[in-house]
Short mmCIF file of C-alpha atoms in Angstrom, two decimals:
data_model
loop_
_atom_site.label_atom_id
_atom_site.label_comp_id
_atom_site.label_asym_id
_atom_site.label_seq_id
_atom_site.Cartn_x
_atom_site.Cartn_y
_atom_site.Cartn_z
CA MET A 1 -0.02 0.00 0.00
CA ASN A 2 1.33 3.38 -1.01
CA SER A 3 1.48 5.73 1.87
CA LYS A 4 0.31 9.26 1.22
CA ILE A 5 1.81 12.24 2.89
CA ILE A 6 -0.61 15.09 3.44
CA LEU A 7 1.00 18.42 3.96
CA ASN A 8 -1.01 20.71 6.11
CA GLN A 9 -0.96 24.24 4.81
CA GLU A 10 -1.59 26.99 7.25
CA ILE A 11 -4.74 28.94 6.40
CA LYS A 12 -3.93 32.61 6.56
CA SER A 13 -6.41 35.09 8.00
CA LYS A 14 -7.67 37.70 5.57
CA VAL A 15 -6.95 41.26 6.56
CA HIS A 16 -7.04 44.70 5.02
CA PHE A 17 -4.15 47.05 5.88
CA THR A 18 -5.15 50.71 6.21
CA ASP A 19 -3.91 52.99 3.51
CA GLY A 20 -0.65 54.49 4.66
CA GLU A 21 -1.81 58.09 4.07
CA LEU A 22 -4.33 57.58 6.92
CA ILE A 23 -1.75 56.37 9.41
CA SER A 24 0.79 59.15 9.19
CA PRO A 25 -0.79 62.14 7.40
CA THR A 26 0.70 65.57 7.07
CA ASN A 27 -2.68 67.17 7.17
CA PRO A 28 -6.02 66.19 8.86
CA ILE A 29 -7.89 63.42 7.07
CA SER A 30 -10.78 64.85 5.10
CA VAL A 31 -14.16 63.22 5.85
CA ASN A 32 -17.57 63.79 4.14
CA LEU A 33 -20.38 62.82 6.48
CA ILE A 34 -23.52 62.69 4.45
CA GLY A 35 -26.77 62.80 6.46
CA ALA A 36 -27.32 64.57 9.77
CA GLY A 37 -30.39 62.65 11.04
CA GLY A 38 -30.65 59.83 13.55
CA THR A 39 -27.39 58.14 12.71
CA GLY A 40 -25.52 61.12 11.24
CA SER A 41 -26.01 63.30 14.34
CA GLN A 42 -24.65 60.50 16.51
CA MET A 43 -21.81 59.82 14.10
CA LEU A 44 -20.63 63.44 14.08
CA THR A 45 -20.18 63.32 17.82
CA ALA A 46 -18.34 60.02 17.61
CA LEU A 47 -16.02 61.46 14.96
CA ALA A 48 -15.30 64.51 17.15
CA ARG A 49 -14.24 62.18 20.05
CA MET A 50 -12.12 60.19 17.63
CA ASN A 51 -10.50 63.38 16.29
CA HIS A 52 -9.57 64.45 19.85
CA ALA A 53 -8.09 61.03 20.62
CA LEU A 54 -6.07 61.01 17.40
CA THR A 55 -4.57 64.45 17.99
CA GLU A 56 -3.62 63.44 21.51
CA LEU A 57 -1.71 60.57 19.87
CA ASN A 58 0.15 63.05 17.66
CA HIS A 59 -1.95 62.24 14.60
CA ALA A 60 -3.11 65.08 12.35
CA GLY A 61 -6.77 64.20 13.11
CA LEU A 62 -9.92 64.65 11.04
CA SER A 63 -11.50 67.51 9.06
CA VAL A 64 -15.22 66.79 8.66
CA ARG A 65 -17.74 68.32 6.32
CA LEU A 66 -21.37 67.50 7.18
CA TRP A 67 -23.97 67.39 4.37
CA ASP A 68 -27.69 67.70 4.87
CA ASP A 69 -30.42 69.99 3.51
CA ASP A 70 -33.08 69.14 6.08
CA LEU A 71 -34.42 71.54 8.72
CA ILE A 72 -34.93 70.55 12.37
CA THR A 73 -38.56 69.78 13.35
CA GLU A 74 -40.25 68.80 16.55
CA ALA A 75 -40.24 65.12 15.44
CA ASN A 76 -36.41 65.23 15.51
CA LEU A 77 -36.11 66.23 19.14
CA GLY A 78 -34.96 63.52 21.55
CA ARG A 79 -34.42 60.70 19.05
CA GLN A 80 -31.89 62.82 17.14
CA LEU A 81 -29.38 65.11 18.84
CA PHE A 82 -31.31 68.37 18.58
CA ALA A 83 -32.72 70.81 21.14
CA GLU A 84 -35.94 72.85 21.07
CA CYS A 85 -33.98 76.06 20.69
CA GLU A 86 -32.65 74.73 17.34
CA LEU A 87 -36.08 74.23 15.67
CA GLY A 88 -36.05 75.58 12.15
CA LEU A 89 -32.29 75.53 11.74
CA TYR A 90 -30.44 73.40 9.22
CA LYS A 91 -29.40 70.11 10.85
CA SER A 92 -25.91 70.27 9.44
CA VAL A 93 -25.37 73.88 10.68
CA ALA A 94 -26.74 73.29 14.16
CA LEU A 95 -24.64 70.16 14.67
CA SER A 96 -21.39 71.55 13.22
CA ASN A 97 -21.66 74.75 15.32
CA ARG A 98 -22.19 72.77 18.43
CA ILE A 99 -19.31 70.44 17.78
CA ASN A 100 -17.02 73.35 16.91
CA ARG A 101 -17.88 75.18 20.09
CA PHE A 102 -17.45 72.10 22.31
CA PHE A 103 -14.30 70.57 20.75
CA GLY A 104 -12.66 73.73 19.29
CA THR A 105 -12.77 72.31 15.78
CA ASN A 106 -13.40 74.17 12.52
CA TRP A 107 -15.62 71.60 10.75
CA LYS A 108 -17.89 72.75 7.96
CA ALA A 109 -21.61 72.39 7.16
CA GLU A 110 -23.24 72.06 3.77
CA THR A 111 -26.94 72.85 3.49
CA VAL A 112 -27.39 70.96 0.17
CA ARG A 113 -27.65 67.34 -0.84
CA PHE A 114 -24.56 65.44 -1.82
CA GLU A 115 -25.56 64.79 -5.46
CA LYS A 116 -24.83 65.85 -9.01
CA ASP A 117 -26.74 68.82 -10.36
CA ARG A 118 -28.88 68.87 -13.55
CA PHE A 119 -25.71 69.58 -15.56
CA ASP A 120 -24.14 66.33 -14.21
CA ARG A 121 -21.59 68.35 -12.23
CA LEU A 122 -20.22 67.25 -8.92
CA PRO A 123 -20.99 69.35 -5.82
CA GLU A 124 -18.41 71.80 -4.58
CA ASN A 125 -16.17 70.54 -1.81
CA ALA A 126 -17.22 66.98 -2.67
CA LYS A 127 -13.73 65.56 -2.40
CA ALA A 128 -12.73 63.67 0.77
CA THR A 129 -10.51 60.77 1.72
CA ILE A 130 -13.31 59.05 3.73
CA THR A 131 -17.01 59.19 2.87
CA ILE A 132 -19.58 58.15 5.47
CA THR A 133 -23.21 57.88 4.44
CA CYS A 134 -26.15 57.92 6.81
CA VAL A 135 -28.88 58.33 4.30
CA ASP A 136 -32.47 57.01 4.42
CA ASN A 137 -33.05 55.84 0.85
CA VAL A 138 -31.53 53.49 -1.67
CA GLN A 139 -31.46 55.98 -4.55
CA ALA A 140 -29.11 58.31 -2.62
CA ARG A 141 -26.73 55.42 -2.03
CA PHE A 142 -26.52 54.62 -5.69
CA GLY A 143 -25.97 58.24 -6.55
CA ILE A 144 -23.07 58.56 -4.07
CA ALA A 145 -21.58 55.33 -5.30
CA GLU A 146 -21.60 56.72 -8.87
CA ILE A 147 -19.82 59.87 -7.72
CA LEU A 148 -17.16 57.93 -5.80
CA LYS A 149 -16.47 55.69 -8.80
CA GLU A 150 -15.73 58.78 -10.84
CA LYS A 151 -12.89 59.80 -8.50
CA VAL A 152 -10.76 60.40 -11.53
CA ASN A 153 -12.84 63.61 -11.92
CA PHE A 154 -11.79 64.85 -8.48
CA GLY A 155 -8.49 66.06 -9.91
CA SER A 156 -5.45 66.36 -7.66
CA TYR A 157 -4.05 63.58 -5.45
CA ARG A 158 -4.82 65.51 -2.27
CA ASP A 159 -7.95 64.23 -0.50
CA GLU A 160 -8.23 61.36 -3.02
CA PRO A 161 -11.23 59.20 -2.06
CA LYS A 162 -10.07 55.99 -0.34
CA TYR A 163 -12.84 54.64 1.83
CA TRP A 164 -16.65 54.58 1.96
CA MET A 165 -18.61 53.51 5.05
CA ASP A 166 -22.35 53.16 4.62
CA PHE A 167 -24.96 52.95 7.38
CA GLY A 168 -28.47 51.57 6.95
CA ASN A 169 -31.23 50.56 9.34
CA GLY A 170 -34.81 49.56 9.85
CA GLN A 171 -36.76 49.94 13.12
CA TYR A 172 -34.69 47.42 15.11
CA THR A 173 -32.06 46.17 12.71
CA GLY A 174 -29.17 47.81 10.84
CA GLN A 175 -25.96 47.18 8.99
CA VAL A 176 -22.67 48.91 8.30
CA PHE A 177 -20.42 48.24 5.25
CA LEU A 178 -16.85 49.42 4.79
CA SER A 179 -15.67 49.75 1.14
CA THR A 180 -12.55 50.88 -0.58
CA VAL A 181 -12.74 53.31 -3.47
CA GLY A 182 -10.70 51.22 -5.92
CA VAL A 183 -7.81 49.12 -4.74
CA ILE A 184 -5.67 50.12 -1.76
CA ARG A 185 -2.14 48.96 -2.12
CA GLN A 186 -1.25 46.30 0.46
CA PRO A 187 2.11 45.44 2.00
CA LYS A 188 3.58 41.98 1.58
CA SER A 189 2.72 39.68 4.48
CA GLU A 190 3.75 36.16 5.36
CA LYS A 191 1.26 36.01 8.19
CA TYR A 192 -1.88 37.29 6.46
CA GLU A 193 -3.72 37.07 3.19
CA THR A 194 -4.10 40.76 2.32
CA VAL A 195 -7.22 42.16 0.70
CA GLY A 196 -6.80 45.45 -1.23
CA ASN A 197 -10.37 45.90 -2.52
CA LEU A 198 -13.49 45.89 -0.45
CA PRO A 199 -16.62 45.98 -2.70
CA PHE A 200 -19.23 48.69 -2.69
CA VAL A 201 -22.47 47.74 -0.92
CA THR A 202 -24.31 48.89 -4.10
CA ASP A 203 -22.29 46.38 -6.16
CA GLU A 204 -22.52 43.42 -3.82
CA PHE A 205 -26.07 43.90 -2.56
CA GLY A 206 -27.50 46.20 -5.24
CA GLU A 207 -30.47 44.04 -6.17
CA LEU A 208 -31.31 43.31 -2.55
CA LEU A 209 -31.25 47.06 -1.78
CA LYS A 210 -33.65 47.83 -4.61
CA GLN A 211 -36.04 44.99 -3.56
CA SER A 212 -35.97 46.14 0.07
CA GLU A 213 -36.77 49.81 -0.65
CA THR A 214 -40.13 49.99 1.05
CA GLU A 215 -39.40 52.75 3.45
CA ASP A 216 -41.73 55.74 3.78
CA ASP A 217 -39.79 58.95 3.25
CA THR A 218 -42.70 61.11 4.46
CA PRO A 219 -41.42 63.23 7.41
CA SER A 220 -42.75 62.20 10.81
CA CYS A 221 -45.05 64.59 12.57
CA SER A 222 -44.16 63.59 16.12
CA VAL A 223 -41.50 61.74 18.12
CA ALA A 224 -44.04 58.94 18.68
CA GLU A 225 -44.51 58.51 14.95
CA ALA A 226 -40.76 58.64 14.36
CA LEU A 227 -40.22 55.85 16.93
CA GLU A 228 -42.58 53.65 14.94
CA LYS A 229 -40.08 53.74 12.07
CA GLN A 230 -36.79 53.59 14.02
CA ASP A 231 -36.29 52.54 17.60
CA LEU A 232 -34.80 55.08 20.02
CA TYR A 233 -31.30 53.54 20.27
CA ILE A 234 -30.71 51.79 16.86
CA ASN A 235 -28.99 54.81 15.39
CA SER A 236 -26.65 55.44 18.35
CA VAL A 237 -25.64 51.78 18.61
CA LEU A 238 -24.85 51.62 14.88
CA ALA A 239 -22.89 54.89 15.08
CA GLN A 240 -20.75 53.66 18.01
CA MET A 241 -20.02 50.24 16.39
CA GLY A 242 -19.27 51.77 12.99
CA SER A 243 -16.95 54.34 14.58
CA SER A 244 -15.11 51.54 16.35
CA LEU A 245 -14.40 49.95 12.94
CA ILE A 246 -12.91 53.27 11.64
CA TRP A 247 -11.02 53.74 14.89
CA ASN A 248 -9.42 50.34 14.43
CA LEU A 249 -8.23 51.35 11.00
CA PHE A 250 -6.37 54.19 12.50
CA ARG A 251 -5.27 52.61 15.82
CA ASN A 252 -4.38 49.07 14.66
CA GLY A 253 -3.62 49.71 10.94
CA LEU A 254 -5.68 46.80 9.79
CA THR A 255 -9.04 45.09 10.01
CA GLU A 256 -10.38 41.55 9.64
CA ASN A 257 -13.95 42.86 9.24
CA ARG A 258 -15.60 45.04 6.72
CA GLY A 259 -18.78 45.66 8.59
CA PHE A 260 -21.55 43.95 10.56
CA PHE A 261 -25.28 43.21 10.84
CA LEU A 262 -27.06 44.22 13.99
CA ASN A 263 -30.41 43.16 15.47
CA LEU A 264 -31.10 45.35 18.51
CA LYS A 265 -34.26 43.47 19.40
CA ASN A 266 -32.41 40.26 20.33
CA PHE A 267 -29.05 42.01 20.89
CA HIS A 268 -27.35 39.99 18.15
CA SER A 269 -24.48 41.26 16.13
CA GLN A 270 -22.80 39.45 13.22
CA PRO A 271 -19.49 40.61 11.79
CA ILE A 272 -18.88 40.64 8.06
CA LYS A 273 -15.48 39.05 7.43
CA LEU A 274 -13.25 39.94 4.49
#
């Protein structure tokens, strides 16, 4: 009987190494945060805390531009981070001003939607290294994906789009996806299998997104009505967990996960591996 020798090959873990420009930048990392509602308002605060921590670690920090054309209504109070004295103000302006006063930052607000105009032109100040979307409809996601894929139109190398993180949620469930804009060059590694390209959520789950678009975009008239659409804490939990994923990119320089699914009703979270 012929003996067979089976060689056991070590299975390498898949990881994505953070783009080097984010680890040791000369200038603050530019971030476009799109959407200042339930998740976006929480995300801006999380980014401000992250910026403070990064600068304390001798990192250049973050420079955030918040995009939203919505005005604050009574239905936004409590569930979103707005006060009664801010009623009628633009969400992006109220949040940016508050963060700037509290943290001493100079972050900017845009009171328009992040989308192409009728002449197919990109919005001004659209360029950023990291794009974070907290939008409430599928059409907006596809529009933003189209803009990011045309990064060649952004011109100079400075603030070249590198990463896109997308947040989405229902009443009790949500998900976060991290994507790369193109391929991020990876270092050689004997320990890991490196992954340079993380697909867009619109490419990987495009059909599912289209089929699931049943949400009602009609503005809520009260907090009670708003809570029928989204639970009180789903947005803040998603924002904290998504921020932790970005923080790990900076702090650890790599990630084994490109997002997660969350069910707040049964407290179950499922990571999305590379």
